[in-house]
Amino acid sequence: MTELERALIALGDELEFPPAPDAWPRVAERLQRRRWIRPAVFALAAGVLAFGIALAVPPARSAILKFFHIGSVSVERVETLPPAQTQPFATGLGPARAAPTLKLPARLTATKYYKGPGMAAALLRYRGRQLLLAELRGDQMGFSKKFVGPTTHIEEVPLGEFGLWLSGAPHVLVWQFGNVQTRLAGNVLLWLQSGVTYRLEGQLTKGQMLALARQITP
């Protein structure tokens, strides 16, 4: 043993160290906390997964979407539709004195324009079928209401910030401009983009409607 080693050993014998703290209680507490946290995290993850699966199943999705609103349009699923009749698209809309600033799909022209508080609309012709395009500004919940029966299909679509496709059995549309007007409506594409709610109605397929809508808001 060298002189340096002997000196270090002697120094160690003379130094006083505080007693080592008992770390077990803290370790045990952390282990216990992890036992509670992990099941909670797994439960939350399972809940999110279940919600995602529910949205992927049409009947469950319909139940989740029983009442909601997208921009200025509210949609409510009901067992029995309120009284309404099939009427022209323009029912409840006032004619515009001048063409409003309304972006239309390419190569389509409007046959008539309509205007109301916070709303502009146009009648269009596409492949011999009539369409109604409406633009609703603001987030006035209930500006336009839709009552949807059990046999009307509601599907989320990748369009704008949020889009919905309503198809199948007709639903009831209510325009709330002064005198409330009610009529039956067919296939409708709804979407929200930059604070504006768009509504496109007509007897076209989902693919055709989406193609036209993406010419309005790419």
Short mmCIF file of C-alpha atoms in Angstrom, two decimals:
data_model
loop_
_atom_site.label_atom_id
_atom_site.label_comp_id
_atom_site.label_asym_id
_atom_site.label_seq_id
_atom_site.Cartn_x
_atom_site.Cartn_y
_atom_site.Cartn_z
CA MET A 1 0.00 0.00 0.00
CA THR A 2 1.41 3.38 -0.96
CA GLU A 3 1.68 6.38 1.31
CA LEU A 4 -1.10 8.14 -0.69
CA GLU A 5 -3.51 5.24 -0.15
CA ARG A 6 -2.78 5.16 3.59
CA ALA A 7 -3.40 8.94 3.82
CA LEU A 8 -6.74 8.68 2.02
CA ILE A 9 -7.92 5.85 4.30
CA ALA A 10 -6.96 7.82 7.38
CA LEU A 11 -8.76 10.89 6.07
CA GLY A 12 -11.88 8.84 5.46
CA ASP A 13 -11.89 7.60 9.04
CA GLU A 14 -11.70 11.16 10.38
CA LEU A 15 -14.45 12.73 8.20
CA GLU A 16 -18.04 12.69 9.48
CA PHE A 17 -20.86 12.11 6.97
CA PRO A 18 -24.59 12.71 7.68
CA PRO A 19 -26.65 9.54 7.82
CA ALA A 20 -28.01 8.49 4.41
CA PRO A 21 -31.73 9.32 4.07
CA ASP A 22 -34.19 6.47 3.84
CA ALA A 23 -35.31 6.70 0.20
CA TRP A 24 -37.72 3.76 0.33
CA PRO A 25 -40.86 5.73 1.43
CA ARG A 26 -40.44 8.12 -1.52
CA VAL A 27 -39.77 5.30 -3.96
CA ALA A 28 -42.79 3.37 -2.66
CA GLU A 29 -44.97 6.47 -3.04
CA ARG A 30 -43.89 6.91 -6.66
CA LEU A 31 -44.50 3.27 -7.45
CA GLN A 32 -47.97 3.50 -5.92
CA ARG A 33 -48.69 6.66 -7.91
CA ARG A 34 -47.65 4.90 -11.12
CA ARG A 35 -50.03 2.07 -10.31
CA TRP A 36 -52.89 4.60 -10.26
CA ILE A 37 -51.72 6.70 -13.21
CA ARG A 38 -51.18 3.85 -15.66
CA PRO A 39 -54.73 2.43 -15.40
CA ALA A 40 -56.11 5.97 -15.73
CA VAL A 41 -54.04 6.58 -18.86
CA PHE A 42 -55.07 3.22 -20.31
CA ALA A 43 -58.73 3.97 -19.48
CA LEU A 44 -58.52 7.35 -21.19
CA ALA A 45 -56.85 5.83 -24.24
CA ALA A 46 -59.50 3.11 -24.34
CA GLY A 47 -62.22 5.75 -24.11
CA VAL A 48 -60.76 7.75 -26.99
CA LEU A 49 -60.40 4.56 -29.04
CA ALA A 50 -64.00 3.57 -28.29
CA PHE A 51 -65.22 7.04 -29.30
CA GLY A 52 -63.27 6.81 -32.55
CA ILE A 53 -64.71 3.37 -33.26
CA ALA A 54 -68.21 4.67 -32.49
CA LEU A 55 -67.76 7.48 -34.99
CA ALA A 56 -66.73 4.94 -37.61
CA VAL A 57 -70.00 2.98 -37.20
CA PRO A 58 -72.94 4.75 -38.93
CA PRO A 59 -75.62 3.97 -36.27
CA ALA A 60 -73.35 5.06 -33.42
CA ARG A 61 -72.23 8.13 -35.32
CA SER A 62 -75.87 9.10 -35.86
CA ALA A 63 -76.53 8.79 -32.13
CA ILE A 64 -73.52 10.97 -31.28
CA LEU A 65 -74.62 13.55 -33.84
CA LYS A 66 -78.14 13.81 -32.42
CA PHE A 67 -77.84 17.58 -32.02
CA PHE A 68 -75.01 19.82 -33.11
CA HIS A 69 -74.35 22.89 -35.21
CA ILE A 70 -71.90 23.69 -37.96
CA GLY A 71 -71.37 27.42 -38.27
CA SER A 72 -74.78 29.04 -38.78
CA VAL A 73 -76.65 25.77 -39.33
CA SER A 74 -78.00 23.56 -36.56
CA VAL A 75 -78.90 19.92 -37.17
CA GLU A 76 -81.15 17.90 -34.90
CA ARG A 77 -82.04 14.24 -35.31
CA VAL A 78 -85.64 13.51 -34.35
CA GLU A 79 -87.85 10.44 -34.36
CA THR A 80 -90.66 12.23 -36.23
CA LEU A 81 -90.17 15.10 -38.66
CA PRO A 82 -92.21 18.29 -38.16
CA PRO A 83 -94.85 19.01 -40.83
CA ALA A 84 -93.33 20.19 -44.11
CA GLN A 85 -93.96 19.91 -47.83
CA THR A 86 -91.83 19.74 -50.96
CA GLN A 87 -91.48 23.30 -52.23
CA PRO A 88 -89.17 25.18 -54.61
CA PHE A 89 -85.59 25.74 -53.49
CA ALA A 90 -86.18 29.47 -53.18
CA THR A 91 -89.00 29.16 -50.64
CA GLY A 92 -88.30 31.58 -47.80
CA LEU A 93 -85.53 33.43 -49.66
CA GLY A 94 -85.90 37.02 -50.85
CA PRO A 95 -84.65 37.93 -54.35
CA ALA A 96 -81.46 39.98 -54.55
CA ARG A 97 -81.65 43.36 -56.29
CA ALA A 98 -78.09 42.90 -57.49
CA ALA A 99 -75.85 39.89 -57.84
CA PRO A 100 -74.15 39.36 -54.47
CA THR A 101 -70.48 38.51 -54.14
CA LEU A 102 -70.81 34.75 -54.21
CA LYS A 103 -68.11 32.43 -55.53
CA LEU A 104 -69.56 29.81 -57.86
CA PRO A 105 -68.13 26.54 -59.17
CA ALA A 106 -66.19 26.87 -62.41
CA ARG A 107 -68.24 27.02 -65.63
CA LEU A 108 -71.51 27.33 -63.72
CA THR A 109 -73.67 30.44 -63.86
CA ALA A 110 -76.50 31.46 -61.58
CA THR A 111 -80.04 31.60 -62.94
CA LYS A 112 -81.22 33.65 -59.95
CA TYR A 113 -79.75 35.26 -56.84
CA TYR A 114 -81.21 35.62 -53.36
CA LYS A 115 -80.12 37.67 -50.37
CA GLY A 116 -81.00 37.94 -46.68
CA PRO A 117 -79.39 39.17 -43.45
CA GLY A 118 -75.96 37.52 -43.37
CA MET A 119 -76.91 35.23 -46.27
CA ALA A 120 -76.47 35.08 -50.04
CA ALA A 121 -77.72 32.29 -52.30
CA ALA A 122 -77.88 31.35 -55.96
CA LEU A 123 -79.81 28.88 -58.08
CA LEU A 124 -77.53 26.90 -60.40
CA ARG A 125 -77.95 24.37 -63.20
CA TYR A 126 -75.62 21.39 -63.42
CA ARG A 127 -76.13 18.56 -65.91
CA GLY A 128 -79.80 19.38 -66.17
CA ARG A 129 -80.35 19.45 -62.41
CA GLN A 130 -81.10 22.44 -60.23
CA LEU A 131 -78.83 23.28 -57.29
CA LEU A 132 -79.08 25.82 -54.50
CA LEU A 133 -75.83 27.27 -53.18
CA ALA A 134 -76.08 29.34 -50.00
CA GLU A 135 -73.38 31.23 -48.12
CA LEU A 136 -74.09 32.06 -44.47
CA ARG A 137 -71.76 34.44 -42.66
CA GLY A 138 -71.14 34.49 -38.92
CA ASP A 139 -71.86 31.91 -36.25
CA GLN A 140 -75.52 32.56 -35.58
CA MET A 141 -76.67 29.21 -34.24
CA GLY A 142 -80.12 28.43 -35.59
CA PHE A 143 -79.86 30.84 -38.56
CA SER A 144 -80.88 27.76 -40.52
CA LYS A 145 -82.24 24.61 -38.88
CA LYS A 146 -82.41 21.05 -40.13
CA PHE A 147 -84.58 18.34 -38.62
CA VAL A 148 -83.31 14.93 -39.67
CA GLY A 149 -85.29 11.70 -39.38
CA PRO A 150 -83.97 8.21 -38.56
CA THR A 151 -83.58 7.25 -42.24
CA THR A 152 -81.51 10.26 -43.27
CA HIS A 153 -77.79 9.47 -43.35
CA ILE A 154 -75.29 11.94 -41.83
CA GLU A 155 -71.66 11.53 -42.79
CA GLU A 156 -68.59 13.62 -42.03
CA VAL A 157 -66.63 14.50 -45.18
CA PRO A 158 -63.13 15.96 -45.71
CA LEU A 159 -64.10 19.44 -46.82
CA GLY A 160 -63.05 22.82 -45.45
CA GLU A 161 -62.58 22.99 -41.70
CA PHE A 162 -65.51 20.63 -41.14
CA GLY A 163 -67.98 19.13 -43.59
CA LEU A 164 -71.15 17.04 -43.46
CA TRP A 165 -73.04 15.14 -46.14
CA LEU A 166 -76.78 14.57 -45.58
CA SER A 167 -78.41 12.05 -47.90
CA GLY A 168 -81.15 9.45 -48.13
CA ALA A 169 -84.62 10.36 -46.90
CA PRO A 170 -85.56 14.07 -47.11
CA HIS A 171 -85.11 16.23 -44.04
CA VAL A 172 -86.90 19.39 -42.96
CA LEU A 173 -85.20 22.71 -43.63
CA VAL A 174 -86.19 25.85 -41.72
CA TRP A 175 -84.99 29.27 -42.88
CA GLN A 176 -85.33 31.82 -40.09
CA PHE A 177 -85.52 35.11 -41.97
CA GLY A 178 -88.33 37.15 -40.42
CA ASN A 179 -91.20 34.90 -41.50
CA VAL A 180 -90.07 31.37 -40.73
CA GLN A 181 -90.29 29.15 -43.81
CA THR A 182 -90.24 25.36 -43.76
CA ARG A 183 -89.80 22.85 -46.59
CA LEU A 184 -88.46 19.38 -47.30
CA ALA A 185 -84.87 19.20 -48.53
CA GLY A 186 -82.95 16.42 -50.24
CA ASN A 187 -79.22 15.76 -50.47
CA VAL A 188 -77.21 18.57 -48.85
CA LEU A 189 -73.52 19.25 -48.42
CA LEU A 190 -72.59 21.52 -45.50
CA TRP A 191 -69.12 22.83 -44.76
CA LEU A 192 -67.37 25.53 -42.78
CA GLN A 193 -64.45 27.60 -44.04
CA SER A 194 -62.94 30.79 -42.54
CA GLY A 195 -66.05 31.71 -40.57
CA VAL A 196 -68.41 31.14 -43.51
CA THR A 197 -70.93 28.29 -43.65
CA TYR A 198 -71.63 26.91 -47.12
CA ARG A 199 -74.68 24.88 -48.08
CA LEU A 200 -75.09 23.09 -51.42
CA GLU A 201 -78.37 21.29 -52.11
CA GLY A 202 -79.37 19.15 -55.06
CA GLN A 203 -80.03 15.63 -56.30
CA LEU A 204 -76.41 14.78 -57.08
CA THR A 205 -74.07 12.15 -55.71
CA LYS A 206 -71.68 12.84 -52.86
CA GLY A 207 -68.73 12.75 -55.26
CA GLN A 208 -70.32 15.28 -57.62
CA MET A 209 -71.20 17.63 -54.78
CA LEU A 210 -67.72 17.43 -53.27
CA ALA A 211 -66.14 18.15 -56.65
CA LEU A 212 -68.27 21.29 -57.05
CA ALA A 213 -67.68 22.41 -53.47
CA ARG A 214 -63.89 22.15 -53.84
CA GLN A 215 -64.11 24.60 -56.73
CA ILE A 216 -65.62 27.11 -54.28
CA THR A 217 -63.27 26.53 -51.33
CA PRO A 218 -60.25 24.46 -52.46
#
